[in-house]
Short mmCIF file of C-alpha atoms in Angstrom, two decimals:
data_model
loop_
_atom_site.label_atom_id
_atom_site.label_comp_id
_atom_site.label_asym_id
_atom_site.label_seq_id
_atom_site.Cartn_x
_atom_site.Cartn_y
_atom_site.Cartn_z
CA GLN A 1 136.44 -52.23 177.71
CA SER A 2 138.97 -49.58 177.34
CA PRO A 3 137.69 -46.04 177.14
CA PHE A 4 140.09 -46.04 173.50
CA ILE A 5 138.50 -48.87 172.08
CA VAL A 6 134.94 -47.62 172.82
CA THR A 7 135.37 -44.43 171.29
CA SER A 8 136.67 -46.50 168.13
CA ASN A 9 133.75 -48.63 167.57
CA LEU A 10 131.46 -45.85 167.43
CA ARG A 11 133.53 -43.98 164.68
CA VAL A 12 132.91 -47.39 163.06
CA ARG A 13 129.42 -47.21 163.42
CA MET A 14 128.93 -43.62 162.98
CA SER A 15 131.24 -43.72 159.40
CA LYS A 16 128.84 -47.25 158.44
CA SER A 17 125.06 -45.20 158.88
CA ARG A 18 126.52 -42.26 156.53
CA SER A 19 127.64 -44.25 154.40
CA ILE A 20 124.31 -45.79 153.70
CA GLY A 21 123.03 -42.49 154.11
CA TRP A 22 124.77 -41.44 150.98
CA VAL A 23 124.02 -45.18 149.37
CA LEU A 24 120.33 -43.80 150.03
CA VAL A 25 120.22 -40.60 149.23
CA ILE A 26 122.28 -41.52 145.40
CA ALA A 27 119.49 -44.53 145.23
CA ALA A 28 116.43 -41.97 145.90
CA LEU A 29 118.37 -39.48 143.32
CA GLY A 30 118.55 -41.31 140.36
CA THR A 31 114.91 -43.16 140.83
CA ALA A 32 113.81 -39.51 140.41
CA GLY A 33 115.96 -38.96 137.51
CA TYR A 34 115.22 -42.71 135.79
CA PHE A 35 110.97 -41.41 136.01
CA GLY A 36 111.50 -37.65 135.61
CA TRP A 37 113.87 -39.33 132.00
CA GLN A 38 110.75 -41.57 131.29
CA LYS A 39 107.61 -38.39 131.69
CA TYR A 40 110.09 -36.84 129.74
CA THR A 41 110.30 -39.03 126.75
CA ASP A 42 106.66 -39.84 126.69
CA ASN A 43 105.59 -36.06 126.44
CA GLN A 44 108.13 -36.03 123.78
CA ARG A 45 106.48 -38.89 122.29
CA ALA A 46 102.54 -37.31 122.67
CA ALA A 47 103.94 -34.28 121.48
CA GLU A 48 105.47 -36.17 118.38
CA ALA A 49 102.16 -38.18 118.12
CA ALA A 50 100.28 -34.72 117.68
CA GLN A 51 102.15 -33.57 115.54
CA LYS A 52 101.77 -36.06 112.94
CA ARG A 53 97.51 -36.03 113.93
CA ALA A 54 97.65 -32.68 113.09
CA ALA A 55 100.00 -32.89 109.83
CA GLN A 56 97.64 -36.01 108.83
CA ARG A 57 94.60 -33.49 109.58
CA PRO A 58 92.41 -32.01 106.22
CA ALA A 59 92.62 -28.47 105.38
CA VAL A 60 89.35 -26.86 107.13
CA PRO A 61 87.57 -24.92 104.15
CA VAL A 62 86.95 -21.49 104.60
CA LYS A 63 86.36 -17.88 102.60
CA ILE A 64 88.75 -15.07 103.07
CA SER A 65 89.17 -11.38 102.06
CA PRO A 66 92.01 -9.28 102.19
CA VAL A 67 92.07 -6.39 104.58
CA GLU A 68 91.79 -3.10 102.62
CA LYS A 69 92.74 0.32 102.93
CA ALA A 70 89.99 3.00 102.32
CA ASP A 71 88.37 6.28 102.42
CA PHE A 72 85.23 5.14 104.25
CA PRO A 73 81.80 7.06 104.72
CA VAL A 74 80.11 7.40 108.15
CA TYR A 75 76.53 7.68 108.56
CA LEU A 76 74.64 8.94 110.22
CA THR A 77 71.13 6.42 110.36
CA GLY A 78 67.97 7.40 111.54
CA LEU A 79 64.21 7.65 110.55
CA GLY A 80 61.79 10.00 108.80
CA THR A 81 58.62 11.05 106.61
CA VAL A 82 58.09 12.12 103.90
CA GLN A 83 56.81 15.40 102.79
CA ALA A 84 55.64 16.79 99.70
CA PHE A 85 57.79 19.99 98.96
CA ASN A 86 54.26 22.22 98.38
CA THR A 87 50.21 20.92 99.71
CA VAL A 88 47.75 23.29 98.11
CA GLN A 89 43.87 22.86 98.56
CA VAL A 90 42.10 23.60 95.33
CA ARG A 91 39.15 26.06 96.39
CA THR A 92 36.52 27.81 94.37
CA ARG A 93 37.06 31.11 94.16
CA VAL A 94 33.80 32.04 92.86
CA ASP A 95 30.01 30.55 93.86
CA GLY A 96 28.22 28.58 91.04
CA GLN A 97 27.43 25.41 88.96
CA ILE A 98 30.05 22.87 87.80
CA THR A 99 30.03 22.10 84.25
CA LYS A 100 33.48 20.09 83.93
CA ILE A 101 35.73 18.11 85.92
CA ALA A 102 38.99 17.84 83.85
CA PHE A 103 41.26 16.16 86.17
CA LYS A 104 41.76 12.69 87.29
CA GLU A 105 42.77 11.57 90.37
CA GLY A 106 45.93 10.68 90.78
CA GLN A 107 46.91 12.72 87.64
CA PHE A 108 49.92 14.44 87.40
CA VAL A 109 49.66 18.29 86.67
CA LYS A 110 51.17 20.73 85.18
CA ALA A 111 50.80 24.93 86.78
CA GLY A 112 48.47 25.88 84.68
CA ASP A 113 46.35 23.31 84.00
CA THR A 114 42.09 23.23 84.29
CA LEU A 115 40.99 21.76 86.83
CA VAL A 116 37.28 22.20 87.53
CA GLU A 117 34.59 24.71 85.01
CA ILE A 118 32.15 26.79 87.05
CA ASP A 119 29.30 28.17 84.67
CA PRO A 120 30.90 30.68 83.90
CA ARG A 121 27.41 33.06 81.87
CA PRO A 122 26.84 34.63 84.79
CA TYR A 123 30.42 36.43 85.43
CA GLN A 124 30.48 36.80 81.26
CA ALA A 125 27.65 38.24 81.34
CA THR A 126 29.12 40.94 83.93
CA LEU A 127 31.45 41.09 81.51
CA ASP A 128 29.81 42.54 78.88
CA GLN A 129 27.79 44.98 80.65
CA ALA A 130 30.75 46.52 81.85
CA LYS A 131 32.35 46.43 78.13
CA ALA A 132 29.16 48.28 77.20
CA LYS A 133 29.00 51.03 80.18
CA LYS A 134 32.87 51.51 79.13
CA ALA A 135 31.72 52.18 75.58
CA GLN A 136 28.90 54.41 76.67
CA ASP A 137 31.11 56.20 78.69
CA GLU A 138 34.23 57.35 75.80
CA ALA A 139 31.00 57.90 73.51
CA ASN A 140 30.01 60.51 76.07
CA LEU A 141 32.96 61.34 76.47
CA ALA A 142 34.19 62.00 72.72
CA ASN A 143 31.18 64.45 72.26
CA ALA A 144 31.98 65.89 75.74
CA ASN A 145 35.36 66.65 74.28
CA LEU A 146 34.08 68.40 70.89
CA ASP A 147 31.87 70.86 72.95
CA LEU A 148 34.82 72.08 74.63
CA GLN A 149 36.50 72.63 71.72
CA ARG A 150 33.37 74.78 70.01
CA TYR A 151 33.54 76.38 73.57
CA THR A 152 36.89 77.41 73.24
CA LYS A 153 36.56 78.18 69.37
CA LEU A 154 34.15 80.47 70.63
CA GLY A 155 36.87 82.59 72.24
CA GLU A 156 34.74 85.29 73.89
CA PHE A 157 31.88 84.39 72.91
CA ALA A 158 31.51 81.69 75.73
CA THR A 159 31.63 82.30 78.98
CA ARG A 160 33.87 81.73 81.78
CA GLN A 161 31.21 79.67 83.05
CA GLN A 162 30.46 77.31 79.95
CA LEU A 163 34.22 76.71 79.75
CA ASP A 164 34.88 75.92 83.03
CA THR A 165 31.54 73.22 82.72
CA GLN A 166 32.30 71.69 80.00
CA ARG A 167 36.54 71.24 81.23
CA SER A 168 34.84 69.66 84.17
CA THR A 169 32.55 67.59 82.21
CA VAL A 170 35.59 65.99 80.19
CA ALA A 171 37.48 64.85 83.44
CA GLN A 172 34.77 63.42 85.05
CA LEU A 173 34.14 61.56 81.74
CA THR A 174 37.30 60.28 81.50
CA ALA A 175 37.32 59.59 85.17
CA GLN A 176 34.28 57.02 84.60
CA ILE A 177 36.18 55.74 81.84
CA ALA A 178 38.96 54.60 84.14
CA ALA A 179 36.59 53.03 86.31
CA ASP A 180 34.98 51.09 83.78
CA ASP A 181 38.35 50.26 83.17
CA ALA A 182 38.61 48.58 86.53
CA ALA A 183 34.79 47.58 86.43
CA ILE A 184 36.23 45.05 83.45
CA PHE A 185 38.66 44.14 84.90
CA ASN A 186 37.26 42.67 87.52
CA ALA A 187 34.70 40.98 85.61
CA GLN A 188 37.01 39.34 83.99
CA THR A 189 38.43 38.10 86.50
CA GLN A 190 35.83 36.74 88.25
CA LEU A 191 34.86 35.07 84.44
CA ASP A 192 38.54 33.61 84.94
CA TYR A 193 38.16 31.96 88.76
CA ALA A 194 35.32 29.68 86.99
CA THR A 195 37.80 28.26 85.21
CA VAL A 196 39.90 26.58 88.48
CA LYS A 197 43.47 25.89 87.20
CA SER A 198 46.22 24.55 89.27
CA PRO A 199 48.53 26.61 90.75
CA ILE A 200 51.72 24.74 90.82
CA ASP A 201 53.03 21.77 89.22
CA GLY A 202 51.95 17.94 91.72
CA ILE A 203 50.03 14.57 91.84
CA VAL A 204 45.97 15.66 92.34
CA GLY A 205 44.56 13.72 94.93
CA LEU A 206 40.68 12.19 95.70
CA ARG A 207 37.95 14.77 94.37
CA LEU A 208 35.77 16.37 96.54
CA VAL A 209 33.18 17.42 94.69
CA ASP A 210 31.73 16.30 91.52
CA ILE A 211 29.63 16.84 88.26
CA GLY A 212 26.48 19.19 88.72
CA ASN A 213 27.16 20.40 92.54
CA ILE A 214 27.17 24.46 93.47
CA VAL A 215 30.29 25.51 95.39
CA ASN A 216 30.88 28.44 96.77
CA ALA A 217 33.74 30.78 97.73
CA SER A 218 33.19 30.95 101.86
CA ALA A 219 32.73 26.56 101.96
CA GLN A 220 35.41 25.49 103.81
CA THR A 221 35.36 22.23 101.76
CA GLY A 222 37.99 22.50 98.99
CA ILE A 223 38.00 20.32 95.19
CA VAL A 224 40.37 18.32 95.14
CA THR A 225 44.01 18.97 97.34
CA ILE A 226 47.41 18.79 95.04
CA THR A 227 51.13 17.89 96.06
CA GLN A 228 53.95 18.21 94.79
CA ILE A 229 56.39 15.53 94.67
CA GLU A 230 58.88 17.21 92.47
CA PRO A 231 61.33 17.91 94.42
CA ILE A 232 60.11 16.24 98.27
CA THR A 233 61.27 16.55 101.58
CA VAL A 234 61.83 14.04 104.28
CA ILE A 235 61.99 15.50 107.30
CA PHE A 236 64.42 13.12 110.67
CA THR A 237 65.85 13.39 113.02
CA ALA A 238 69.58 13.07 114.84
CA PRO A 239 70.47 13.16 118.27
CA GLU A 240 71.47 16.62 119.85
CA ASP A 241 75.88 14.94 120.43
CA GLN A 242 76.11 14.94 116.69
CA LEU A 243 75.01 18.34 115.65
CA PRO A 244 78.38 19.60 115.42
CA ASP A 245 78.79 17.24 113.22
CA ILE A 246 76.43 17.96 111.06
CA LYS A 247 76.82 21.70 111.07
CA ALA A 248 80.09 21.57 110.16
CA ALA A 249 79.56 19.40 107.10
CA LEU A 250 76.52 21.72 106.20
CA ALA A 251 78.81 24.61 106.46
CA VAL A 252 80.54 23.01 103.85
CA ALA A 253 78.41 22.36 101.32
CA PRO A 254 75.03 20.65 101.37
CA PRO A 255 75.89 16.77 102.68
CA LYS A 256 74.55 13.65 100.99
CA THR A 257 71.67 12.09 102.01
CA ILE A 258 70.34 9.30 101.32
CA ALA A 259 66.74 7.61 101.20
CA LEU A 260 65.76 3.88 101.86
CA THR A 261 62.74 1.69 102.62
CA THR A 262 62.31 1.51 106.51
CA ASP A 263 64.60 -2.20 106.74
CA GLY A 264 67.40 -0.31 105.14
CA LYS A 265 67.70 -2.74 102.16
CA ARG A 266 66.81 -0.68 99.05
CA VAL A 267 67.69 2.35 98.42
CA LEU A 268 64.72 4.66 97.57
CA SER A 269 66.55 7.93 96.44
CA THR A 270 69.39 10.61 97.22
CA GLY A 271 69.35 13.76 98.23
CA ALA A 272 70.91 16.50 100.28
CA LEU A 273 70.70 18.32 103.85
CA ALA A 274 68.73 21.92 102.98
CA LEU A 275 68.29 22.73 106.64
CA ILE A 276 68.41 22.35 110.48
CA ASN A 277 65.99 23.38 112.86
CA ASN A 278 66.33 26.82 114.68
CA GLN A 279 65.72 24.87 117.97
CA VAL A 280 66.01 21.26 120.10
CA ASP A 281 63.74 18.93 120.97
CA THR A 282 64.00 18.63 125.09
CA THR A 283 61.77 15.70 125.58
CA SER A 284 63.70 13.62 123.50
CA GLY A 285 66.98 15.22 122.71
CA THR A 286 66.83 15.51 119.30
CA VAL A 287 67.19 17.94 116.61
CA ARG A 288 64.62 18.34 113.30
CA LEU A 289 66.32 18.22 109.76
CA LYS A 290 64.92 18.43 106.52
CA ALA A 291 66.39 16.92 102.69
CA VAL A 292 65.15 17.81 99.69
CA PHE A 293 64.74 15.55 97.19
CA ASP A 294 65.14 15.64 92.86
CA ASN A 295 61.97 12.43 93.21
CA LYS A 296 61.87 12.28 89.35
CA ASP A 297 60.48 8.88 89.96
CA HIS A 298 58.28 9.40 92.04
CA ALA A 299 60.25 7.37 94.37
CA LEU A 300 58.94 8.95 97.63
CA TRP A 301 55.48 9.69 98.16
CA PRO A 302 54.04 12.12 100.92
CA GLY A 303 53.30 10.41 104.25
CA GLN A 304 56.04 7.63 103.83
CA SER A 305 58.63 6.22 106.51
CA VAL A 306 61.48 5.92 105.02
CA ALA A 307 65.06 4.63 106.81
CA THR A 308 67.72 7.57 106.28
CA ARG A 309 71.37 8.01 105.95
CA LEU A 310 72.73 11.61 106.23
CA LEU A 311 76.94 11.39 105.90
CA VAL A 312 78.92 13.51 108.12
CA ARG A 313 82.19 13.00 107.20
CA THR A 314 84.74 10.54 105.27
CA LEU A 315 86.96 8.87 107.81
CA LYS A 316 90.90 8.49 104.63
CA ASP A 317 92.86 5.92 104.21
CA ALA A 318 90.86 3.63 107.10
CA THR A 319 91.21 0.21 107.45
CA VAL A 320 88.54 -1.99 106.46
CA VAL A 321 87.28 -5.67 106.25
CA PRO A 322 84.18 -6.91 105.68
CA ASP A 323 81.57 -7.44 108.36
CA ASP A 324 82.29 -11.32 108.46
CA ALA A 325 85.27 -11.53 109.31
CA VAL A 326 84.91 -9.68 112.97
CA GLN A 327 84.00 -12.01 115.54
CA HIS A 328 82.70 -12.03 119.05
CA GLY A 329 84.23 -13.48 121.58
CA THR A 330 84.22 -13.22 125.75
CA ASP A 331 86.59 -11.05 126.19
CA GLY A 332 85.64 -8.62 122.85
CA LEU A 333 85.37 -8.30 119.08
CA TYR A 334 88.17 -10.97 117.25
CA ALA A 335 89.01 -11.78 114.20
CA TYR A 336 90.76 -14.70 112.07
CA SER A 337 94.19 -13.97 109.58
CA VAL A 338 95.83 -16.29 107.15
CA ASN A 339 99.32 -16.25 107.24
CA GLN A 340 101.69 -17.49 104.34
CA GLU A 341 101.35 -20.74 105.58
CA ASN A 342 97.91 -21.08 105.48
CA LYS A 343 97.26 -21.31 109.45
CA ALA A 344 95.03 -19.28 110.74
CA GLU A 345 96.00 -17.18 113.55
CA LEU A 346 93.80 -15.09 116.27
CA ARG A 347 93.27 -11.29 116.84
CA LYS A 348 91.69 -9.43 119.07
CA ILE A 349 90.72 -5.73 117.67
CA LYS A 350 88.71 -2.98 117.98
CA VAL A 351 85.99 -1.76 115.78
CA SER A 352 84.63 1.80 115.36
CA GLN A 353 82.48 1.86 112.59
CA SER A 354 80.31 -0.38 110.91
CA ILE A 355 78.32 0.19 107.60
CA ASP A 356 76.77 -1.35 104.56
CA GLY A 357 78.95 -4.92 104.99
CA LYS A 358 82.81 -3.06 105.74
CA SER A 359 83.91 -2.67 109.21
CA VAL A 360 87.00 0.43 110.42
CA ILE A 361 89.05 -1.55 112.53
CA ASP A 362 91.54 0.07 114.89
CA GLU A 363 93.14 -2.29 116.23
CA GLY A 364 94.78 -5.38 115.41
CA LEU A 365 94.42 -5.76 111.85
CA SER A 366 96.78 -4.17 109.26
CA PRO A 367 96.40 -3.76 105.11
CA GLY A 368 97.39 -6.05 103.27
CA GLN A 369 97.20 -8.82 105.16
CA GLN A 370 94.18 -11.78 105.13
CA VAL A 371 91.00 -12.32 107.33
CA ILE A 372 88.93 -14.92 106.99
CA THR A 373 84.92 -14.20 106.40
CA ALA A 374 83.44 -17.67 106.60
CA GLY A 375 83.50 -21.02 107.69
CA GLN A 376 85.63 -19.44 111.77
CA TYR A 377 83.54 -22.04 113.87
CA LYS A 378 86.35 -24.51 112.45
CA VAL A 379 89.04 -22.33 112.77
CA SER A 380 91.42 -22.73 115.73
CA PRO A 381 94.87 -21.02 116.33
CA GLY A 382 96.88 -23.04 114.31
CA THR A 383 94.46 -24.71 112.07
CA LEU A 384 95.29 -25.37 108.93
CA VAL A 385 92.89 -23.81 106.30
CA THR A 386 92.07 -23.78 102.99
CA THR A 387 91.16 -20.76 101.54
CA ALA A 388 89.10 -19.40 98.53
CA VAL A 389 90.73 -15.24 97.91
CA ALA A 390 87.04 -13.40 98.38
CA SER A 391 87.39 -11.03 94.79
CA SER A 392 84.53 -9.84 92.34
CA ASP A 393 87.46 -10.08 90.22
CA PRO A 394 86.71 -14.10 88.60
CA SER A 395 90.68 -14.17 87.81
CA GLN A 396 91.63 -13.85 90.63
CA SER A 397 90.41 -16.23 92.82
CA LYS A 398 91.74 -19.61 93.39
CA VAL A 399 91.64 -22.12 96.23
CA THR A 400 94.82 -23.33 97.36
CA GLN A 401 95.39 -26.03 99.95
CA GLU A 402 98.83 -26.25 102.14
#
C-alpha cells in the first residue's frame, strides 16, 4: 500500500477513538448527574418529612421566667458562734448562810433584781454598833463644844493651855465622828452585800448553791452565772482576701449581717457588723469578725452555731435569673431561652454571683428575655414549647401553645 493510504486509515481510526471517548465521558457525566439529582431529591424529601414530623410533634410543657434587671446584694457567707454580750459569774462578797434564793433557773432578770439573801443579822449588828458609836461621839463633841465656849467666855481667867486643850478635844471628836461615818458606811455596805443582786440584765443559768449552804467571799465557786442576750454578739470568720471589701463597707456604715440556722434555710436574726479583729490568723488565713444583734425575741442563744451572711456590696442594675434556669454542660454553663415563636434557644452564659435562688448573668442573656426554669431535660434547640410564665401575680400567669 502507498503511504498516503496508510496515513489516511490511521487518521480515521484515531477520529473514531476520540468520538467513542467523548461519548463515554458524556455518558458518565449524565449518569453522575442523574444519581446526584436523585440524592438531592431524596434529601429534600427527607427534610420535608422531618419538618412535617416536627410540626406534628406536640409542644413540650415547660416553665419560664423573665430575665430581670435588679439590684443584687452580694453576701459573704460563713459560720459563726453566738456569744453573750456580757457574762457574769455571781459570787458572794460576804460570808454567811443562804436564807433565801429569789430566782428560778432560766429566768430573765434585770439589773438590781434580788438573787440570793444571806443571813443579815451579823452585819445589821455591826451597823447598829457603828451608829451607836457615832451617837456617843456626837454627844461627847457637843459637851466639848460647850466647854470650849465656857473657856472662851472666861477670857483672862482661863489659861491658854486649857483653851488650846479644849480646842484639840473638839477637833479630835469631830475627826472621830468622820471615822464613825466611814464605819457606818462600811457596815451598811456589808449589810447590802448580804442581799446578792443581779449586776446586769440577762438570763440566769443553773443554780450552783442551795438554800441553807454557807458561802464565803474567798470561795471560787459562784452562786449562778448570768448571760446578757439583749443585745447579743456573733463571732465569725472571713477570708483575708475579702478584707478590702469588708473594710470599705464598714467605712460607709455598719454592714448588714444575717444569722441563719446552720443549714441556711431559716433566718434567725438581723444585725450589723461591729468590728474587725486587729489581726489575721496566719494559720488559717482568716480574720475574726464581730456582729451585734438586738435579739429581742431571744432567737440567738449563747454557744449556738449559726450560718452568717455579711452584705459587702450591692450590684446595681444586674442581670438576674432564677438559679433553676442555669444548666451545667460539658462546655460550661448554659440556659434555654424562649423566642417569640415559642421555640427553645440554647445560650451559653457566664454567672458571677448566686444566692437565695437568684444568679447574676454577666454574658449570654439580656433583661426582658424569657428563660426556661423547669422541663429542660425534654428540650433541645428549636423545640416547640408550651410556656407557663412564672409570676407571683396570678393575673400575669398564662399558658400558651403555638
